[in-house]
């Protein structure tokens, strides 16, 4: 019996025994569920809650699903806006050959088509949680799609992009960062 089991295992292709690599999103600027540095927060002199430099954190991804033609990136704060949610970045039409953005690149609005975030810009707009609102969690989501780059028009909101990606999303990877104006690092 052992000989038969050993023979059957040896006969299986190695690929069937190894799991496919997992689509992964990471940042050299923060680890999953860690605090964002203040420089990544929004910068708006008319808002006391926007105390940072509005520098986008570096993001990179690997092991995209087979058939990926483009990526989208969404950054949201689900409890921002008094629980209605705040969108900080809507970026899409990112070519499949792209594997990330360096620190500050998402703020510049280059290398992707910008959608409309909650503050109304088409580039990174960092966290600006009001003092007294506690810890906020920022969800960074990379979505692999089967849509060719430049397929989608500029200026889509978060919800409009999600609607356009239905039936075209191949997989997603996420990362969470935390930030508050109530605590000091």
JSON list of N, CA and C in Angstrom, two decimals, residues 75-88 117-119 130 133 136-139 157-159:
[
{"chain": "A", "resi": 75, "resn": "UNK", "atom": "N", "xyz": [-8.21, 53.83, -2.20]},
{"chain": "A", "resi": 75, "resn": "UNK", "atom": "CA", "xyz": [-7.88, 54.04, -0.80]},
{"chain": "A", "resi": 75, "resn": "UNK", "atom": "C", "xyz": [-9.08, 54.71, -0.16]},
{"chain": "A", "resi": 76, "resn": "UNK", "atom": "N", "xyz": [-9.62, 54.04, 0.86]},
{"chain": "A", "resi": 76, "resn": "UNK", "atom": "CA", "xyz": [-10.82, 54.55, 1.52]},
{"chain": "A", "resi": 76, "resn": "UNK", "atom": "C", "xyz": [-10.68, 54.50, 3.04]},
{"chain": "A", "resi": 77, "resn": "UNK", "atom": "N", "xyz": [-11.42, 55.36, 3.68]},
{"chain": "A", "resi": 77, "resn": "UNK", "atom": "CA", "xyz": [-11.57, 55.38, 5.14]},
{"chain": "A", "resi": 77, "resn": "UNK", "atom": "C", "xyz": [-13.05, 55.11, 5.39]},
{"chain": "A", "resi": 78, "resn": "UNK", "atom": "N", "xyz": [-13.41, 53.89, 5.78]},
{"chain": "A", "resi": 78, "resn": "UNK", "atom": "CA", "xyz": [-14.82, 53.55, 5.89]},
{"chain": "A", "resi": 78, "resn": "UNK", "atom": "C", "xyz": [-15.59, 54.29, 6.98]},
{"chain": "A", "resi": 79, "resn": "UNK", "atom": "N", "xyz": [-14.90, 54.82, 8.00]},
{"chain": "A", "resi": 79, "resn": "UNK", "atom": "CA", "xyz": [-15.61, 55.55, 9.05]},
{"chain": "A", "resi": 79, "resn": "UNK", "atom": "C", "xyz": [-15.46, 57.06, 8.92]},
{"chain": "A", "resi": 80, "resn": "UNK", "atom": "N", "xyz": [-14.67, 57.51, 7.95]},
{"chain": "A", "resi": 80, "resn": "UNK", "atom": "CA", "xyz": [-14.53, 58.94, 7.72]},
{"chain": "A", "resi": 80, "resn": "UNK", "atom": "C", "xyz": [-15.87, 59.54, 7.29]},
{"chain": "A", "resi": 81, "resn": "UNK", "atom": "N", "xyz": [-15.95, 60.84, 7.30]},
{"chain": "A", "resi": 81, "resn": "UNK", "atom": "CA", "xyz": [-17.19, 61.50, 6.90]},
{"chain": "A", "resi": 81, "resn": "UNK", "atom": "C", "xyz": [-18.34, 61.11, 7.82]},
{"chain": "A", "resi": 82, "resn": "UNK", "atom": "N", "xyz": [-18.03, 60.95, 9.12]},
{"chain": "A", "resi": 82, "resn": "UNK", "atom": "CA", "xyz": [-19.02, 60.60, 10.15]},
{"chain": "A", "resi": 82, "resn": "UNK", "atom": "C", "xyz": [-19.71, 59.29, 9.84]},
{"chain": "A", "resi": 83, "resn": "UNK", "atom": "N", "xyz": [-18.92, 58.33, 9.31]},
{"chain": "A", "resi": 83, "resn": "UNK", "atom": "CA", "xyz": [-19.44, 57.00, 9.04]},
{"chain": "A", "resi": 83, "resn": "UNK", "atom": "C", "xyz": [-19.91, 56.77, 7.62]},
{"chain": "A", "resi": 84, "resn": "UNK", "atom": "N", "xyz": [-19.93, 57.81, 6.81]},
{"chain": "A", "resi": 84, "resn": "UNK", "atom": "CA", "xyz": [-20.36, 57.67, 5.42]},
{"chain": "A", "resi": 84, "resn": "UNK", "atom": "C", "xyz": [-19.22, 57.26, 4.51]},
{"chain": "A", "resi": 85, "resn": "UNK", "atom": "N", "xyz": [-17.99, 57.31, 5.03]},
{"chain": "A", "resi": 85, "resn": "UNK", "atom": "CA", "xyz": [-16.82, 56.93, 4.27]},
{"chain": "A", "resi": 85, "resn": "UNK", "atom": "C", "xyz": [-16.20, 58.10, 3.51]},
{"chain": "A", "resi": 86, "resn": "UNK", "atom": "N", "xyz": [-14.89, 58.03, 3.37]},
{"chain": "A", "resi": 86, "resn": "UNK", "atom": "CA", "xyz": [-14.13, 59.03, 2.61]},
{"chain": "A", "resi": 86, "resn": "UNK", "atom": "C", "xyz": [-13.21, 58.26, 1.66]},
{"chain": "A", "resi": 87, "resn": "UNK", "atom": "N", "xyz": [-13.20, 58.68, 0.42]},
{"chain": "A", "resi": 87, "resn": "UNK", "atom": "CA", "xyz": [-12.31, 58.10, -0.58]},
{"chain": "A", "resi": 87, "resn": "UNK", "atom": "C", "xyz": [-11.11, 59.02, -0.76]},
{"chain": "A", "resi": 88, "resn": "UNK", "atom": "N", "xyz": [-9.91, 58.47, -0.60]},
{"chain": "A", "resi": 88, "resn": "UNK", "atom": "CA", "xyz": [-8.69, 59.27, -0.70]},
{"chain": "A", "resi": 88, "resn": "UNK", "atom": "C", "xyz": [-7.98, 59.11, -2.03]},
{"chain": "A", "resi": 117, "resn": "UNK", "atom": "N", "xyz": [-11.85, 61.65, -5.99]},
{"chain": "A", "resi": 117, "resn": "UNK", "atom": "CA", "xyz": [-11.91, 61.26, -4.58]},
{"chain": "A", "resi": 117, "resn": "UNK", "atom": "C", "xyz": [-12.89, 62.17, -3.84]},
{"chain": "A", "resi": 118, "resn": "UNK", "atom": "N", "xyz": [-13.10, 61.92, -2.57]},
{"chain": "A", "resi": 118, "resn": "UNK", "atom": "CA", "xyz": [-14.07, 62.70, -1.80]},
{"chain": "A", "resi": 118, "resn": "UNK", "atom": "C", "xyz": [-13.77, 64.20, -1.75]},
{"chain": "A", "resi": 119, "resn": "UNK", "atom": "N", "xyz": [-12.49, 64.61, -1.62]},
{"chain": "A", "resi": 119, "resn": "UNK", "atom": "CA", "xyz": [-12.20, 66.05, -1.65]},
{"chain": "A", "resi": 119, "resn": "UNK", "atom": "C", "xyz": [-12.34, 66.66, -3.05]},
{"chain": "A", "resi": 130, "resn": "UNK", "atom": "N", "xyz": [-10.81, 64.35, 11.73]},
{"chain": "A", "resi": 130, "resn": "UNK", "atom": "CA", "xyz": [-10.99, 65.42, 12.72]},
{"chain": "A", "resi": 130, "resn": "UNK", "atom": "C", "xyz": [-10.46, 65.01, 14.10]},
{"chain": "A", "resi": 133, "resn": "UNK", "atom": "N", "xyz": [-12.03, 62.25, 16.69]},
{"chain": "A", "resi": 133, "resn": "UNK", "atom": "CA", "xyz": [-12.75, 61.18, 15.98]},
{"chain": "A", "resi": 133, "resn": "UNK", "atom": "C", "xyz": [-12.09, 59.81, 16.15]},
{"chain": "A", "resi": 136, "resn": "UNK", "atom": "N", "xyz": [-8.57, 56.05, 12.72]},
{"chain": "A", "resi": 136, "resn": "UNK", "atom": "CA", "xyz": [-9.19, 55.73, 11.44]},
{"chain": "A", "resi": 136, "resn": "UNK", "atom": "C", "xyz": [-8.34, 54.67, 10.73]},
{"chain": "A", "resi": 137, "resn": "UNK", "atom": "N", "xyz": [-8.99, 53.80, 9.99]},
{"chain": "A", "resi": 137, "resn": "UNK", "atom": "CA", "xyz": [-8.33, 52.74, 9.24]},
{"chain": "A", "resi": 137, "resn": "UNK", "atom": "C", "xyz": [-8.46, 53.06, 7.75]},
{"chain": "A", "resi": 138, "resn": "UNK", "atom": "N", "xyz": [-7.35, 53.05, 7.06]},
{"chain": "A", "resi": 138, "resn": "UNK", "atom": "CA", "xyz": [-7.30, 53.38, 5.64]},
{"chain": "A", "resi": 138, "resn": "UNK", "atom": "C", "xyz": [-7.05, 52.11, 4.86]},
{"chain": "A", "resi": 139, "resn": "UNK", "atom": "N", "xyz": [-8.02, 51.73, 4.05]},
{"chain": "A", "resi": 139, "resn": "UNK", "atom": "CA", "xyz": [-7.96, 50.50, 3.27]},
{"chain": "A", "resi": 139, "resn": "UNK", "atom": "C", "xyz": [-7.36, 50.79, 1.89]},
{"chain": "A", "resi": 157, "resn": "UNK", "atom": "N", "xyz": [-15.92, 58.26, -9.99]},
{"chain": "A", "resi": 157, "resn": "UNK", "atom": "CA", "xyz": [-15.92, 58.19, -8.53]},
{"chain": "A", "resi": 157, "resn": "UNK", "atom": "C", "xyz": [-15.64, 56.75, -8.12]},
{"chain": "A", "resi": 158, "resn": "UNK", "atom": "N", "xyz": [-15.45, 56.53, -6.83]},
{"chain": "A", "resi": 158, "resn": "UNK", "atom": "CA", "xyz": [-15.24, 55.19, -6.29]},
{"chain": "A", "resi": 158, "resn": "UNK", "atom": "C", "xyz": [-16.37, 54.26, -6.75]},
{"chain": "A", "resi": 159, "resn": "UNK", "atom": "N", "xyz": [-17.61, 54.67, -6.52]},
{"chain": "A", "resi": 159, "resn": "UNK", "atom": "CA", "xyz": [-18.75, 53.82, -6.86]},
{"chain": "A", "resi": 159, "resn": "UNK", "atom": "C", "xyz": [-18.88, 53.59, -8.36]}
]
